[in-house]
């Protein structure tokens, strides 16, 4: 299983770059960042610095969207980074959440997301693409290669991930929901005549390693409760559009007491709009507990077809979590079975 870490590009930049460098040293494969240009610093500038100071780590947005960035500019950024540093980028794509909502905008349509995926991927892979009746291609790109992974919860977005995505991003680590979502994406890929095993399946959630005590678990829950609020905000949109039967019941039951969402506290531990998220949901959606408990849940996710687990590192134990994963959890998951006997 591959491992990634999801960072917010808060100042100072040296801290973001340092975390990325440490992640690489600990054996992580990807460094992802939020992509909301008003809430945090511009990530694409920081990617260049991360790539310059690392050797193997791949970087990308978790996730970008078709609404706030011109598609051809996005493709040019990825192709430029790939030409400069080798093919060490990946594009996470969604419809748009915090980046557009802080502007009072609306998420892009599924159709726009699919088209943006096509345009960005074709251009960043050095292929010509038809846009507005004109054929465009980067004449300077010689070796750039890029995959676009689609983040999804709702039925049409899951269908798009299977039909046009190179990978699928699921932002929660509940095994039952993961199995359901991966199944939906694989079915869409199969129906479209694609090999479902050619897609990369990435699960992302906060992870908090504890000593196994009840007190430590209670603290970890409070640090990660924000994630249930973020997921609930996405689910509320799906329920409003499709009804409660569009996604697994476990995703819809807990949002009945949801009051709203403040994007000024997006992705922050201890925010003020997540009281409705029960402990059970925090435990299901995140990976909390001892090293042994972390390894056991990750092995369960891997058995369901998960290729990468990406840690949302938005809590008070960023350094400790990186170290625990690098020294204990990642080896515990990826060590050959015979070596564990």
Short mmCIF file of C-alpha atoms in Angstrom, two decimals:
data_model
loop_
_atom_site.label_atom_id
_atom_site.label_comp_id
_atom_site.label_asym_id
_atom_site.label_seq_id
_atom_site.Cartn_x
_atom_site.Cartn_y
_atom_site.Cartn_z
CA UNK A 1 0.00 0.00 0.00
CA UNK A 2 1.19 3.52 -0.83
CA UNK A 3 0.89 6.34 1.67
CA UNK A 4 0.25 10.05 1.25
CA UNK A 5 -0.13 13.04 3.50
CA UNK A 6 -2.58 15.93 2.97
CA UNK A 7 -1.34 19.35 4.10
CA UNK A 8 -2.80 22.82 4.26
CA UNK A 9 -0.54 25.49 2.79
CA UNK A 10 -0.57 27.70 5.88
CA UNK A 11 2.38 30.03 6.45
CA UNK A 12 5.25 29.72 7.01
CA UNK A 13 6.09 27.96 3.76
CA UNK A 14 9.25 26.42 5.22
CA UNK A 15 7.07 24.39 7.59
CA UNK A 16 5.01 22.95 4.70
CA UNK A 17 8.17 22.10 2.76
CA UNK A 18 9.78 20.60 5.86
CA UNK A 19 6.77 18.34 6.46
CA UNK A 20 6.94 17.21 2.84
CA UNK A 21 10.66 16.43 3.13
CA UNK A 22 10.10 14.50 6.34
CA UNK A 23 7.22 12.60 4.75
CA UNK A 24 9.53 11.46 1.97
CA UNK A 25 12.18 10.42 4.50
CA UNK A 26 9.57 8.39 6.37
CA UNK A 27 8.57 6.49 3.24
CA UNK A 28 5.46 8.38 2.11
CA UNK A 29 4.79 8.40 -1.63
CA UNK A 30 2.59 11.49 -2.08
CA UNK A 31 2.23 14.95 -0.60
CA UNK A 32 -1.17 16.43 -1.29
CA UNK A 33 -2.49 19.89 -0.39
CA UNK A 34 -5.83 21.61 -0.14
CA UNK A 35 -6.47 23.94 -3.10
CA UNK A 36 -8.41 27.00 -1.92
CA UNK A 37 -6.51 30.09 -2.91
CA UNK A 38 -8.32 32.43 -0.51
CA UNK A 39 -8.18 30.24 2.59
CA UNK A 40 -4.54 29.16 2.14
CA UNK A 41 -1.44 30.10 0.18
CA UNK A 42 -1.11 29.24 -3.50
CA UNK A 43 -0.16 25.54 -3.58
CA UNK A 44 1.33 25.33 -7.06
CA UNK A 45 4.10 27.76 -6.14
CA UNK A 46 4.88 25.65 -3.08
CA UNK A 47 4.89 22.43 -5.13
CA UNK A 48 7.90 23.73 -7.03
CA UNK A 49 9.80 24.26 -3.79
CA UNK A 50 8.81 20.82 -2.46
CA UNK A 51 9.90 19.12 -5.68
CA UNK A 52 13.20 21.01 -5.68
CA UNK A 53 14.01 19.79 -2.15
CA UNK A 54 12.89 16.15 -2.53
CA UNK A 55 13.77 13.30 -4.87
CA UNK A 56 10.85 10.90 -5.22
CA UNK A 57 7.73 12.32 -3.59
CA UNK A 58 4.81 13.17 -5.87
CA UNK A 59 2.70 16.28 -5.29
CA UNK A 60 -0.78 17.40 -6.24
CA UNK A 61 -3.99 19.14 -5.15
CA UNK A 62 -6.51 17.35 -2.96
CA UNK A 63 -8.46 18.51 -4.87
CA UNK A 64 -8.61 21.18 -7.53
CA UNK A 65 -11.73 22.03 -9.55
CA UNK A 66 -12.82 23.31 -12.97
CA UNK A 67 -14.35 26.55 -11.68
CA UNK A 68 -11.59 28.65 -10.08
CA UNK A 69 -8.72 27.83 -12.45
CA UNK A 70 -8.51 27.95 -16.23
CA UNK A 71 -8.13 24.37 -17.42
CA UNK A 72 -5.33 25.11 -19.87
CA UNK A 73 -3.38 27.02 -17.19
CA UNK A 74 -3.79 24.10 -14.77
CA UNK A 75 -2.50 21.71 -17.43
CA UNK A 76 0.44 24.03 -18.16
CA UNK A 77 1.41 24.15 -14.49
CA UNK A 78 1.48 20.36 -14.21
CA UNK A 79 3.35 19.94 -17.50
CA UNK A 80 5.89 22.59 -16.46
CA UNK A 81 6.52 20.92 -13.09
CA UNK A 82 6.91 17.57 -14.82
CA UNK A 83 9.39 18.98 -17.33
CA UNK A 84 11.37 20.61 -14.51
CA UNK A 85 11.39 17.79 -11.96
CA UNK A 86 10.41 14.61 -13.77
CA UNK A 87 6.92 13.17 -13.71
CA UNK A 88 6.20 13.73 -10.03
CA UNK A 89 2.76 15.31 -10.08
CA UNK A 90 -0.79 14.00 -9.93
CA UNK A 91 -4.00 15.98 -10.26
CA UNK A 92 -6.83 15.38 -7.81
CA UNK A 93 -10.05 16.68 -9.35
CA UNK A 94 -13.44 17.50 -7.84
CA UNK A 95 -16.41 19.71 -8.54
CA UNK A 96 -15.24 22.46 -6.18
CA UNK A 97 -15.98 22.98 -2.51
CA UNK A 98 -14.23 25.54 -0.29
CA UNK A 99 -12.46 27.20 -3.23
CA UNK A 100 -15.77 28.18 -4.84
CA UNK A 101 -18.06 28.48 -1.83
CA UNK A 102 -15.99 31.21 -0.15
CA UNK A 103 -16.70 33.20 -3.33
CA UNK A 104 -20.43 32.47 -3.05
CA UNK A 105 -20.05 30.30 -6.10
CA UNK A 106 -21.46 26.88 -6.91
CA UNK A 107 -19.62 23.64 -7.59
CA UNK A 108 -19.05 22.76 -11.23
CA UNK A 109 -21.36 20.32 -12.93
CA UNK A 110 -20.34 16.71 -13.42
CA UNK A 111 -20.18 17.43 -17.15
CA UNK A 112 -17.74 20.30 -16.57
CA UNK A 113 -15.62 18.15 -14.26
CA UNK A 114 -15.45 15.38 -16.86
CA UNK A 115 -14.48 17.82 -19.61
CA UNK A 116 -11.86 19.50 -17.43
CA UNK A 117 -10.38 16.09 -16.67
CA UNK A 118 -10.11 15.36 -20.38
CA UNK A 119 -8.55 18.72 -21.30
CA UNK A 120 -6.03 18.80 -18.44
CA UNK A 121 -4.96 15.20 -18.93
CA UNK A 122 -4.57 15.43 -22.70
CA UNK A 123 -2.55 18.64 -22.62
CA UNK A 124 -0.36 17.55 -19.68
CA UNK A 125 0.33 14.27 -21.47
CA UNK A 126 1.63 16.13 -24.55
CA UNK A 127 -1.40 15.29 -26.68
CA UNK A 128 -3.50 17.68 -28.79
CA UNK A 129 -6.95 18.52 -27.52
CA UNK A 130 -9.96 20.23 -29.07
CA UNK A 131 -11.19 23.27 -27.12
CA UNK A 132 -13.81 25.71 -28.41
CA UNK A 133 -13.25 24.56 -31.96
CA UNK A 134 -9.48 24.98 -31.75
CA UNK A 135 -6.84 22.27 -31.50
CA UNK A 136 -4.29 23.07 -28.79
CA UNK A 137 -1.06 21.39 -27.71
CA UNK A 138 2.01 22.38 -25.67
CA UNK A 139 4.86 22.55 -28.22
CA UNK A 140 7.46 22.73 -25.44
CA UNK A 141 6.40 19.64 -23.47
CA UNK A 142 8.73 16.70 -24.19
CA UNK A 143 8.22 14.18 -21.38
CA UNK A 144 5.30 15.24 -19.18
CA UNK A 145 2.90 12.54 -18.01
CA UNK A 146 -0.06 13.16 -15.70
CA UNK A 147 -2.85 11.16 -14.09
CA UNK A 148 -6.12 12.75 -12.95
CA UNK A 149 -7.85 11.16 -9.96
CA UNK A 150 -11.47 12.08 -9.30
CA UNK A 151 -12.87 12.66 -5.81
CA UNK A 152 -16.49 11.56 -5.44
CA UNK A 153 -19.32 10.61 -3.11
CA UNK A 154 -22.51 10.98 -5.16
CA UNK A 155 -23.75 8.57 -7.84
CA UNK A 156 -22.93 10.64 -10.92
CA UNK A 157 -19.50 11.63 -9.62
CA UNK A 158 -18.72 7.98 -8.82
CA UNK A 159 -19.81 7.09 -12.35
CA UNK A 160 -17.51 9.77 -13.76
CA UNK A 161 -14.60 8.49 -11.68
CA UNK A 162 -15.04 5.02 -13.13
CA UNK A 163 -15.55 6.19 -16.70
CA UNK A 164 -12.86 8.88 -17.08
CA UNK A 165 -10.65 8.97 -13.97
CA UNK A 166 -7.20 7.46 -13.67
CA UNK A 167 -7.93 7.07 -9.98
CA UNK A 168 -10.66 7.51 -7.38
CA UNK A 169 -10.35 9.54 -4.18
CA UNK A 170 -12.64 8.73 -1.26
CA UNK A 171 -12.44 11.08 1.69
CA UNK A 172 -13.29 8.74 4.57
CA UNK A 173 -11.90 5.47 5.92
CA UNK A 174 -15.03 3.52 6.85
CA UNK A 175 -14.54 0.00 5.46
CA UNK A 176 -18.22 -0.65 4.70
CA UNK A 177 -18.65 2.62 2.81
CA UNK A 178 -15.28 2.16 1.11
CA UNK A 179 -16.34 -1.24 -0.20
CA UNK A 180 -19.61 0.21 -1.53
CA UNK A 181 -17.93 3.19 -3.19
CA UNK A 182 -15.13 1.20 -4.80
CA UNK A 183 -17.70 -1.25 -6.09
CA UNK A 184 -19.67 1.56 -7.70
CA UNK A 185 -16.57 3.00 -9.38
CA UNK A 186 -15.41 -0.40 -10.63
CA UNK A 187 -18.86 -1.14 -12.06
CA UNK A 188 -18.86 2.18 -13.91
CA UNK A 189 -15.40 1.43 -15.31
CA UNK A 190 -16.46 -2.05 -16.42
CA UNK A 191 -19.65 -0.73 -18.02
CA UNK A 192 -17.55 1.79 -19.93
CA UNK A 193 -15.31 -0.95 -21.28
CA UNK A 194 -12.38 -0.07 -19.04
CA UNK A 195 -10.30 -2.37 -16.86
CA UNK A 196 -11.38 -1.42 -13.31
CA UNK A 197 -8.08 -2.70 -11.94
CA UNK A 198 -6.24 -0.05 -13.96
CA UNK A 199 -7.60 2.67 -11.65
CA UNK A 200 -5.83 3.72 -8.45
CA UNK A 201 -8.05 3.77 -5.36
CA UNK A 202 -7.09 6.28 -2.70
CA UNK A 203 -8.76 6.61 0.72
CA UNK A 204 -8.02 9.73 2.75
CA UNK A 205 -8.86 10.51 6.37
CA UNK A 206 -7.27 11.88 9.54
CA UNK A 207 -5.09 9.42 11.43
CA UNK A 208 -4.13 9.90 15.07
CA UNK A 209 -1.86 7.39 16.79
CA UNK A 210 -2.50 6.97 20.53
CA UNK A 211 -1.18 4.84 23.37
CA UNK A 212 -4.45 2.92 23.45
CA UNK A 213 -5.82 4.56 26.60
CA UNK A 214 -9.43 5.85 26.78
CA UNK A 215 -8.17 9.35 27.59
CA UNK A 216 -5.91 9.44 24.55
CA UNK A 217 -8.70 8.16 22.31
CA UNK A 218 -11.08 10.84 23.58
CA UNK A 219 -8.50 13.53 22.76
CA UNK A 220 -7.89 12.06 19.30
CA UNK A 221 -11.61 12.13 18.58
CA UNK A 222 -11.86 15.81 19.44
CA UNK A 223 -8.89 16.60 17.23
CA UNK A 224 -10.44 14.77 14.27
CA UNK A 225 -14.15 15.56 14.72
CA UNK A 226 -13.83 18.33 12.13
CA UNK A 227 -13.53 15.65 9.44
CA UNK A 228 -17.02 14.33 10.09
CA UNK A 229 -18.29 17.87 9.62
CA UNK A 230 -16.48 18.24 6.31
CA UNK A 231 -17.79 14.93 5.00
CA UNK A 232 -21.28 15.76 6.27
CA UNK A 233 -21.22 18.98 4.29
CA UNK A 234 -20.61 17.05 1.07
CA UNK A 235 -23.25 14.47 1.97
CA UNK A 236 -25.83 17.17 2.66
CA UNK A 237 -25.44 18.39 -0.93
CA UNK A 238 -25.94 14.86 -2.27
CA UNK A 239 -29.04 14.25 -0.13
CA UNK A 240 -30.51 17.58 -1.21
CA UNK A 241 -30.07 16.67 -4.86
CA UNK A 242 -30.69 12.92 -4.98
CA UNK A 243 -32.40 12.00 -1.71
CA UNK A 244 -31.11 9.88 1.14
CA UNK A 245 -31.04 6.65 -0.89
CA UNK A 246 -28.25 7.83 -3.19
CA UNK A 247 -25.45 6.91 -0.77
CA UNK A 248 -25.06 4.39 2.08
CA UNK A 249 -27.31 5.03 5.08
CA UNK A 250 -24.31 5.41 7.37
CA UNK A 251 -23.46 8.58 5.44
CA UNK A 252 -26.87 10.15 5.83
CA UNK A 253 -28.16 9.29 9.31
CA UNK A 254 -25.68 11.38 11.26
CA UNK A 255 -26.27 14.66 9.39
CA UNK A 256 -29.89 15.07 10.56
CA UNK A 257 -28.76 17.46 13.32
CA UNK A 258 -26.35 19.38 11.12
CA UNK A 259 -26.88 23.15 11.38
CA UNK A 260 -24.52 24.57 8.78
CA UNK A 261 -20.88 24.94 7.84
CA UNK A 262 -18.38 27.79 8.25
CA UNK A 263 -15.70 27.65 5.56
CA UNK A 264 -13.52 30.01 7.57
CA UNK A 265 -12.95 27.01 9.85
CA UNK A 266 -12.66 24.47 7.04
CA UNK A 267 -10.36 21.58 7.93
CA UNK A 268 -9.56 22.91 11.40
CA UNK A 269 -9.46 20.91 14.62
CA UNK A 270 -11.76 22.30 17.30
CA UNK A 271 -14.03 24.18 14.91
CA UNK A 272 -17.44 25.32 16.08
CA UNK A 273 -19.79 23.55 13.68
CA UNK A 274 -19.15 19.84 14.26
CA UNK A 275 -20.96 19.17 17.54
CA UNK A 276 -23.47 17.08 15.59
CA UNK A 277 -20.79 14.51 14.66
CA UNK A 278 -21.00 11.55 17.09
CA UNK A 279 -17.99 9.59 18.34
CA UNK A 280 -19.08 6.57 16.31
CA UNK A 281 -18.72 8.51 13.05
CA UNK A 282 -15.31 9.87 14.04
CA UNK A 283 -14.15 6.33 14.80
CA UNK A 284 -15.56 4.97 11.54
CA UNK A 285 -14.41 7.76 9.22
CA UNK A 286 -10.92 8.27 10.72
CA UNK A 287 -8.14 5.92 11.83
CA UNK A 288 -7.62 6.38 15.57
CA UNK A 289 -5.86 4.32 18.21
CA UNK A 290 -2.69 2.35 18.76
CA UNK A 291 -0.20 1.32 16.11
CA UNK A 292 -1.74 -2.15 16.09
CA UNK A 293 -5.23 -0.73 15.57
CA UNK A 294 -3.97 1.52 12.77
CA UNK A 295 -2.29 -1.40 11.00
CA UNK A 296 -5.36 -3.62 11.35
CA UNK A 297 -7.71 -1.06 9.80
CA UNK A 298 -5.29 -0.27 6.99
CA UNK A 299 -4.92 -3.96 6.18
CA UNK A 300 -8.71 -4.21 6.05
CA UNK A 301 -8.88 -1.27 3.65
CA UNK A 302 -6.16 -2.79 1.49
CA UNK A 303 -8.14 -6.04 1.29
CA UNK A 304 -11.03 -4.00 -0.17
CA UNK A 305 -8.84 -2.72 -3.00
CA UNK A 306 -7.40 0.48 -1.52
CA UNK A 307 -4.04 1.29 -3.13
CA UNK A 308 -3.17 4.41 -1.13
CA UNK A 309 -4.06 5.81 2.28
CA UNK A 310 -3.55 9.57 2.59
CA UNK A 311 -3.47 11.13 6.06
CA UNK A 312 -5.22 14.43 6.66
CA UNK A 313 -2.66 15.98 8.98
CA UNK A 314 -4.84 18.69 10.53
CA UNK A 315 -4.51 18.18 14.28
CA UNK A 316 -2.11 18.82 17.17
CA UNK A 317 0.11 15.78 16.55
CA UNK A 318 1.42 16.35 13.03
CA UNK A 319 5.05 15.52 13.76
CA UNK A 320 4.22 12.60 16.04
CA UNK A 321 1.85 11.11 13.45
CA UNK A 322 4.42 11.33 10.66
CA UNK A 323 7.02 9.67 12.87
CA UNK A 324 4.69 6.93 14.09
CA UNK A 325 3.63 6.10 10.55
CA UNK A 326 7.13 6.20 9.15
CA UNK A 327 8.70 4.14 11.91
CA UNK A 328 5.90 1.74 12.84
CA UNK A 329 2.65 1.86 10.86
CA UNK A 330 3.93 1.84 7.27
CA UNK A 331 6.42 -0.97 7.97
CA UNK A 332 3.67 -2.81 9.85
CA UNK A 333 1.39 -2.68 6.82
CA UNK A 334 3.94 -3.25 4.08
CA UNK A 335 6.33 -5.67 5.76
CA UNK A 336 6.12 -9.07 4.01
CA UNK A 337 3.77 -11.40 5.87
CA UNK A 338 6.52 -13.93 6.52
CA UNK A 339 8.51 -11.26 8.39
CA UNK A 340 5.58 -10.67 10.76
CA UNK A 341 5.51 -14.25 12.00
#
